[in-house]
GROMACS .gro file of C-alpha atoms in nm:
model
  355
    1MET     CA    1  11.644   3.703  13.761
    2GLN     CA    2  11.291   3.712  13.632
    3GLY     CA    3  11.339   4.074  13.543
    4ALA     CA    4  11.653   3.990  13.349
    5PHE     CA    5  11.468   3.718  13.159
    6SER     CA    6  11.158   3.931  13.089
    7ASN     CA    7  11.295   3.995  12.738
    8ARG     CA    8  11.542   3.828  12.506
    9ARG     CA    9  11.800   4.102  12.528
   10GLY     CA   10  11.802   4.087  12.908
   11ALA     CA   11  11.828   3.708  12.905
   12ALA     CA   12  12.115   3.713  12.656
   13LEU     CA   13  12.304   3.979  12.856
   14TYR     CA   14  12.251   3.791  13.183
   15LEU     CA   15  12.378   3.461  13.042
   16LEU     CA   16  12.672   3.635  12.873
   17VAL     CA   17  12.786   3.785  13.203
   18TRP     CA   18  12.775   3.445  13.375
   19LEU     CA   19  12.954   3.276  13.085
   20ILE     CA   20  13.232   3.532  13.124
   21LEU     CA   21  13.246   3.462  13.497
   22GLY     CA   22  13.262   3.087  13.428
   23THR     CA   23  13.543   3.140  13.178
   24VAL     CA   24  13.733   3.354  13.430
   25LEU     CA   25  13.689   3.082  13.693
   26GLY     CA   26  13.825   2.827  13.444
   27GLY     CA   27  14.122   3.051  13.374
   28VAL     CA   28  14.196   3.076  13.747
   29ILE     CA   29  14.182   2.697  13.779
   30VAL     CA   30  14.425   2.664  13.486
   31SER     CA   31  14.674   2.922  13.609
   32ALA     CA   32  14.659   2.859  13.984
   33PHE     CA   33  14.591   2.486  14.004
   34GLY     CA   34  14.759   2.350  13.690
   35ALA     CA   35  14.450   2.201  13.522
   36GLY     CA   36  14.411   2.179  13.145
   37TRP     CA   37  14.182   2.420  12.964
   38SER     CA   38  13.931   2.156  12.861
   39ASN     CA   39  13.922   2.013  13.213
   40ALA     CA   40  13.879   2.357  13.370
   41LEU     CA   41  13.609   2.477  13.129
   42LEU     CA   42  13.409   2.153  13.142
   43PHE     CA   43  13.408   2.194  13.519
   44ALA     CA   44  13.355   2.572  13.551
   45LEU     CA   45  13.109   2.666  13.274
   46PRO     CA   46  12.823   2.421  13.348
   47ALA     CA   47  12.856   2.474  13.723
   48THR     CA   48  12.853   2.853  13.682
   49LEU     CA   49  12.545   2.850  13.456
   50VAL     CA   50  12.355   2.633  13.704
   51TYR     CA   51  12.448   2.877  13.981
   52ALA     CA   52  12.334   3.167  13.761
   53PHE     CA   53  11.980   3.029  13.760
   54ALA     CA   54  11.976   2.916  14.122
   55ALA     CA   55  12.127   3.233  14.271
   56GLY     CA   56  11.922   3.452  14.037
   57PHE     CA   57  11.585   3.304  14.128
   58SER     CA   58  11.670   3.286  14.498
   59SER     CA   59  11.793   3.646  14.523
   60HIS     CA   60  11.498   3.772  14.318
   61ALA     CA   61  11.246   3.602  14.550
   62LEU     CA   62  11.417   3.717  14.869
   63CYS     CA   63  11.466   4.077  14.754
   64ARG     CA   64  11.095   4.092  14.669
   65ALA     CA   65  11.000   3.940  15.002
   66PHE     CA   66  11.237   4.165  15.202
   67PRO     CA   67  11.218   4.517  15.050
   68LEU     CA   68  11.469   4.759  15.199
   69THR     CA   69  11.209   5.024  15.274
   70GLU     CA   70  10.971   4.793  15.461
   71ARG     CA   71  11.195   4.559  15.662
   72ARG     CA   72  11.443   4.616  15.941
   73PRO     CA   73  11.799   4.635  15.800
   74SER     CA   74  11.925   4.378  16.050
   75THR     CA   75  11.658   4.129  15.939
   76VAL     CA   76  11.738   4.183  15.572
   77VAL     CA   77  12.112   4.139  15.628
   78ALA     CA   78  12.062   3.825  15.837
   79VAL     CA   79  11.827   3.658  15.588
   80LEU     CA   80  12.037   3.742  15.284
   81SER     CA   81  12.363   3.641  15.455
   82LEU     CA   82  12.217   3.305  15.548
   83ALA     CA   83  12.086   3.262  15.195
   84ALA     CA   84  12.428   3.347  15.049
   85LEU     CA   85  12.605   3.096  15.272
   86MET     CA   86  12.353   2.820  15.200
   87SER     CA   87  12.361   2.889  14.825
   88ALA     CA   88  12.742   2.888  14.819
   89LEU     CA   89  12.752   2.563  15.019
   90LEU     CA   90  12.505   2.392  14.786
   91TRP     CA   91  12.700   2.519  14.486
   92THR     CA   92  13.025   2.385  14.630
   93LEU     CA   93  12.866   2.042  14.685
   94LEU     CA   94  12.727   2.050  14.332
   95CYS     CA   95  13.072   2.133  14.193
   96ARG     CA   96  13.225   1.841  14.382
   97ALA     CA   97  12.954   1.605  14.255
   98TRP     CA   98  12.994   1.735  13.899
   99ASN     CA   99  13.372   1.688  13.914
  100ALA     CA  100  13.336   1.338  14.064
  101LEU     CA  101  13.113   1.241  13.772
  102TRP     CA  102  13.385   1.341  13.525
  103LEU     CA  103  13.654   1.160  13.725
  104VAL     CA  104  13.450   0.838  13.708
  105LEU     CA  105  13.482   0.848  13.330
  106GLY     CA  106  13.860   0.832  13.365
  107VAL     CA  107  13.944   1.049  13.063
  108ASP     CA  108  14.238   1.288  13.046
  109TRP     CA  109  14.042   1.587  12.911
  110ALA     CA  110  13.781   1.599  13.191
  111GLY     CA  111  13.790   1.631  13.569
  112ILE     CA  112  14.025   1.831  13.791
  113ALA     CA  113  14.207   1.785  14.117
  114LEU     CA  114  13.962   1.953  14.355
  115SER     CA  115  14.187   2.055  14.641
  116VAL     CA  116  14.083   2.211  14.969
  117SER     CA  117  14.205   2.556  14.861
  118LEU     CA  118  14.008   2.534  14.535
  119THR     CA  119  13.699   2.422  14.728
  120GLU     CA  120  13.736   2.723  14.958
  121LEU     CA  121  13.777   2.946  14.653
  122ILE     CA  122  13.455   2.812  14.500
  123PHE     CA  123  13.265   2.858  14.827
  124GLY     CA  124  13.390   3.217  14.869
  125LEU     CA  125  13.314   3.296  14.506
  126GLY     CA  126  12.962   3.157  14.556
  127VAL     CA  127  12.903   3.394  14.850
  128LEU     CA  128  13.044   3.690  14.655
  129LEU     CA  129  12.836   3.619  14.342
  130TYR     CA  130  12.520   3.576  14.546
  131GLY     CA  131  12.585   3.910  14.715
  132LEU     CA  132  12.641   4.072  14.375
  133SER     CA  133  12.314   3.921  14.251
  134VAL     CA  134  12.133   4.066  14.554
  135VAL     CA  135  12.275   4.413  14.488
  136LEU     CA  136  12.168   4.398  14.124
  137GLN     CA  137  11.819   4.280  14.221
  138TYR     CA  138  11.771   4.568  14.465
  139LEU     CA  139  11.898   4.817  14.207
  140ARG     CA  140  11.653   4.680  13.951
  141ILE     CA  141  11.366   4.695  14.201
  142GLU     CA  142  11.445   5.057  14.282
  143PHE     CA  143  11.473   5.140  13.913
  144GLU     CA  144  11.131   4.985  13.847
  145ARG     CA  145  10.983   5.175  14.142
  146ALA     CA  146  11.129   5.505  14.015
  147ARG     CA  147  11.005   5.436  13.663
  148SER     CA  148  10.659   5.346  13.793
  149ALA     CA  149  10.646   5.668  13.997
  150GLU     CA  150  10.756   5.869  13.692
  151ARG     CA  151  10.487   5.701  13.483
  152ARG     CA  152  10.222   5.788  13.742
  153VAL     CA  153  10.339   6.150  13.744
  154LEU     CA  154  10.323   6.164  13.363
  155GLU     CA  155   9.976   6.007  13.365
  156SER     CA  156   9.862   6.268  13.618
  157LYS     CA  157  10.003   6.546  13.400
  158VAL     CA  158   9.827   6.405  13.094
  159MET     CA  159   9.496   6.383  13.282
  160ALA     CA  160   9.536   6.740  13.408
  161GLN     CA  161   9.623   6.856  13.057
  162GLU     CA  162   9.318   6.681  12.910
  163ALA     CA  163   9.096   6.836  13.177
  164GLU     CA  164   9.237   7.180  13.095
  165LEU     CA  165   9.179   7.125  12.724
  166ARG     CA  166   8.819   7.018  12.785
  167MET     CA  167   8.761   7.326  12.999
  168LEU     CA  168   8.908   7.556  12.735
  169ARG     CA  169   8.709   7.393  12.457
  170THR     CA  170   8.385   7.429  12.651
  171GLN     CA  171   8.441   7.805  12.658
  172ILE     CA  172   8.395   7.826  12.282
  173ASP     CA  173   8.049   7.676  12.228
  174PRO     CA  174   7.857   7.899  12.476
  175HIS     CA  175   8.042   8.207  12.349
  176PHE     CA  176   7.954   8.140  11.986
  177LEU     CA  177   7.602   8.022  12.068
  178PHE     CA  178   7.530   8.344  12.261
  179ASN     CA  179   7.636   8.558  11.964
  180SER     CA  180   7.444   8.345  11.715
  181LEU     CA  181   7.123   8.350  11.917
  182ASN     CA  182   7.146   8.728  11.935
  183SER     CA  183   7.180   8.737  11.556
  184ILE     CA  184   6.881   8.505  11.509
  185SER     CA  185   6.677   8.717  11.747
  186ALA     CA  186   6.759   9.028  11.543
  187LEU     CA  187   6.668   8.854  11.216
  188THR     CA  188   6.331   8.717  11.327
  189SER     CA  189   6.153   9.050  11.279
  190GLN     CA  190   6.351   9.175  10.979
  191ASN     CA  191   6.420   8.855  10.786
  192PRO     CA  192   6.226   8.550  10.912
  193ALA     CA  193   6.350   8.330  10.626
  194GLY     CA  194   6.706   8.428  10.706
  195ALA     CA  195   6.646   8.350  11.073
  196ARG     CA  196   6.521   8.001  10.982
  197GLU     CA  197   6.820   7.941  10.752
  198MET     CA  198   7.057   8.064  11.019
  199THR     CA  199   6.900   7.823  11.270
  200VAL     CA  200   6.952   7.533  11.028
  201GLN     CA  201   7.314   7.630  10.965
  202LEU     CA  202   7.372   7.674  11.339
  203ALA     CA  203   7.237   7.324  11.403
  204GLU     CA  204   7.468   7.188  11.131
  205PHE     CA  205   7.764   7.364  11.288
  206PHE     CA  206   7.699   7.213  11.629
  207ARG     CA  207   7.638   6.869  11.480
  208HIS     CA  208   7.985   6.877  11.328
  209SER     CA  209   8.145   7.032  11.636
  210LEU     CA  210   8.004   6.756  11.857
  211GLY     CA  211   8.152   6.501  11.619
  212LEU     CA  212   8.494   6.657  11.662
  213GLU     CA  213   8.463   6.695  12.038
  214ALA     CA  214   8.547   6.329  12.099
  215HIS     CA  215   8.889   6.368  11.936
  216LYS     CA  216   9.200   6.523  12.085
  217LYS     CA  217   9.312   6.628  11.739
  218VAL     CA  218   9.150   6.637  11.395
  219THR     CA  219   9.279   6.694  11.045
  220LEU     CA  220   9.302   7.049  10.924
  221GLN     CA  221   9.060   6.944  10.648
  222ALA     CA  222   8.793   6.858  10.909
  223GLU     CA  223   8.866   7.182  11.091
  224THR     CA  224   8.816   7.389  10.776
  225VAL     CA  225   8.483   7.214  10.708
  226LEU     CA  226   8.369   7.318  11.056
  227THR     CA  227   8.488   7.673  10.992
  228ALA     CA  228   8.292   7.677  10.666
  229HIS     CA  229   7.972   7.593  10.857
  230PHE     CA  230   8.043   7.877  11.098
  231LEU     CA  231   8.096   8.121  10.813
  232ALA     CA  232   7.773   8.000  10.650
  233VAL     CA  233   7.591   8.108  10.965
  234GLU     CA  234   7.758   8.449  10.959
  235LYS     CA  235   7.704   8.484  10.584
  236ILE     CA  236   7.328   8.490  10.643
  237ARG     CA  237   7.373   8.776  10.883
  238PHE     CA  238   7.616   8.985  10.677
  239GLY     CA  239   7.525   8.883  10.324
  240ALA     CA  240   7.752   9.029  10.057
  241ARG     CA  241   7.943   9.228  10.320
  242LEU     CA  242   8.125   8.907  10.425
  243MET     CA  243   8.365   8.757  10.174
  244VAL     CA  244   8.596   8.462  10.237
  245GLU     CA  245   8.915   8.351  10.064
  246GLN     CA  246   9.069   8.018  10.152
  247ASP     CA  247   9.409   7.886  10.045
  248ILE     CA  248   9.495   7.554  10.212
  249ALA     CA  249   9.785   7.348  10.073
  250ASP     CA  250   9.709   6.980  10.017
  251ASP     CA  251   9.989   6.858  10.246
  252ALA     CA  252   9.862   7.092  10.518
  253ARG     CA  253   9.510   6.948  10.503
  254ARG     CA  254   9.638   6.613  10.632
  255CYS     CA  255   9.804   6.767  10.940
  256LEU     CA  256   9.643   6.731  11.280
  257VAL     CA  257   9.528   7.029  11.487
  258PRO     CA  258   9.326   7.070  11.808
  259PRO     CA  259   8.950   7.081  11.729
  260MET     CA  260   8.797   7.428  11.688
  261ILE     CA  261   9.133   7.603  11.692
  262ILE     CA  262   9.058   7.819  11.385
  263GLN     CA  263   8.691   7.898  11.453
  264PRO     CA  264   8.763   8.145  11.739
  265LEU     CA  265   9.004   8.333  11.512
  266VAL     CA  266   8.749   8.353  11.234
  267GLU     CA  267   8.483   8.461  11.482
  268ASN     CA  268   8.712   8.741  11.602
  269ALA     CA  269   8.769   8.843  11.241
  270VAL     CA  270   8.394   8.872  11.187
  271LYS     CA  271   8.316   9.043  11.515
  272HIS     CA  272   8.607   9.290  11.539
  273GLY     CA  273   8.683   9.329  11.170
  274ILE     CA  274   8.401   9.281  10.919
  275GLY     CA  275   8.131   9.379  11.169
  276ASN     CA  276   8.280   9.728  11.198
  277LEU     CA  277   8.301   9.791  10.822
  278THR     CA  278   7.995   9.939  10.653
  279GLU     CA  279   8.109   9.817  10.313
  280GLY     CA  280   8.217   9.478  10.453
  281GLY     CA  281   8.545   9.305  10.392
  282THR     CA  282   8.730   8.980  10.334
  283ILE     CA  283   8.852   8.709  10.566
  284ARG     CA  284   9.151   8.515  10.430
  285ILE     CA  285   9.243   8.172  10.569
  286ARG     CA  286   9.579   8.025  10.464
  287ALA     CA  287   9.772   7.714  10.568
  288ARG     CA  288  10.112   7.586  10.459
  289ARG     CA  289  10.338   7.309  10.576
  290ASP     CA  290  10.691   7.436  10.633
  291GLY     CA  291  10.909   7.131  10.698
  292SER     CA  292  10.823   7.007  11.046
  293LEU     CA  293  10.595   7.307  11.113
  294LEU     CA  294  10.239   7.388  11.015
  295ARG     CA  295  10.169   7.757  10.962
  296ILE     CA  296   9.809   7.881  10.966
  297SER     CA  297   9.709   8.243  10.923
  298VAL     CA  298   9.376   8.422  10.945
  299ASP     CA  299   9.367   8.784  10.836
  300ASN     CA  300   9.078   9.023  10.786
  301ASP     CA  301   9.005   9.377  10.681
  302ILE     CA  302   8.955   9.627  10.962
  303ASP     CA  303   8.859   9.990  11.004
  304ASP     CA  304   9.190  10.171  11.036
  305ASP     CA  305   9.019  10.449  11.233
  306LEU     CA  306   8.928  10.209  11.513
  307PRO     CA  307   9.174  10.098  11.783
  308ALA     CA  308   9.346   9.763  11.739
  309PRO     CA  309   9.150   9.459  11.860
  310ARG     CA  310   9.233   9.354  12.212
  311SER     CA  311   9.488   9.072  12.228
  312ASN     CA  312   9.347   8.952  12.562
  313GLY     CA  313   8.997   8.873  12.429
  314ILE     CA  314   8.847   8.534  12.496
  315GLY     CA  315   8.912   8.405  12.143
  316LEU     CA  316   9.287   8.473  12.121
  317ALA     CA  317   9.345   8.388  12.487
  318ASN     CA  318   9.162   8.057  12.447
  319VAL     CA  319   9.363   7.961  12.140
  320ARG     CA  320   9.691   8.058  12.309
  321GLN     CA  321   9.612   7.848  12.618
  322ARG     CA  322   9.501   7.547  12.415
  323LEU     CA  323   9.817   7.555  12.205
  324ALA     CA  324  10.031   7.577  12.518
  325ALA     CA  325   9.845   7.287  12.678
  326ALA     CA  326   9.867   7.068  12.366
  327TYR     CA  327  10.220   7.152  12.246
  328GLY     CA  328  10.401   7.346  12.516
  329HIS     CA  329  10.673   7.569  12.370
  330GLU     CA  330  10.654   7.394  12.032
  331ALA     CA  331  10.357   7.607  11.923
  332SER     CA  332  10.296   7.981  11.916
  333ILE     CA  333  10.038   8.241  11.818
  334ASN     CA  334  10.122   8.590  11.694
  335TRP     CA  335   9.907   8.877  11.572
  336THR     CA  336   9.998   9.191  11.380
  337ARG     CA  337   9.818   9.493  11.238
  338GLN     CA  338   9.932   9.658  10.918
  339GLY     CA  339   9.715   9.933  10.780
  340ARG     CA  340   9.368   9.792  10.714
  341THR     CA  341   9.465   9.429  10.780
  342PHE     CA  342   9.475   9.238  11.107
  343THR     CA  343   9.660   8.902  11.090
  344VAL     CA  344   9.678   8.612  11.336
  345GLU     CA  345   9.935   8.341  11.264
  346LEU     CA  346   9.956   8.001  11.432
  347THR     CA  347  10.273   7.794  11.424
  348LEU     CA  348  10.254   7.436  11.549
  349PRO     CA  349  10.416   7.097  11.483
  350ALA     CA  350  10.312   6.937  11.153
  351GLU     CA  351  10.176   6.603  11.275
  352THR     CA  352   9.992   6.352  11.060
  353THR     CA  353   9.960   6.087  11.334
  354GLU     CA  354   9.898   6.139  11.703
  355PRO     CA  355  10.214   6.082  11.913
   0.00000   0.00000   0.00000
């Protein structure tokens, strides 16, 4: 009962069902006992609605107090059977009192001849309706229990997914920091000013990355700003050998992506691509929104005499795992090599608000 009245739609549906039952009872009284329609409906509808509340609250309380999984079946059956009989008896007495009140008025359009057979019918119907109410209450309780269990399972999956994402994201910072410190160490003797500038840029990169760490997803615009700080660090190391081209569509900038999802790809491009070219090369970052999908690509020049970069490196593997954890089968990562160009393309849902 309380569950049915927990929202307006449930309350309206519950009352509608009982109004139909009251109308059916009135129709039976008209057809089987010769009463007029006004007499039958004035008797049946109010009495049925009163029983709807009484039987509903009673069955709800008893079903909560006597759960099927925690009580002996014989005890549950005995208690509910007694409750059904008592409720039906009280309802029958109420119907007789209600009918007597109308008969006192002495009008033709109200009151019915309440015979013994009709009284027995009302009592039996009261037992049947109470039993039906009990069945519905137990079904609702089991539905709520199943839904609660499903919610707990989903919450556990979300917590496990978040833990996995945090673990994968923590792989990135030490990996990049190790490479950057090695670069700073190499610059200290050859280019002290460059080493100092690289330290400043590295601090700026980590300041921004810590700001993004608190978010599950960030805009692509924020992600590209972080990538720009990373490339500023590498630019000090490589100088004119490292060139960057960026082409990000305006509608793509507003899309949400996991934090630091592009940086590992750019780092791979520097390490495995530009770092192996004496004359240097270009890293190209592109992003387009394609309907419900966001497509991001990072490609770089490579030495065509060297073997293809390993697809199982920490950078690509980390990105692949994070996409799978965040989007499941809705996202993918692919890489190709054509001549002197190595391309990594990400495809993921184009989201502008977190689901």
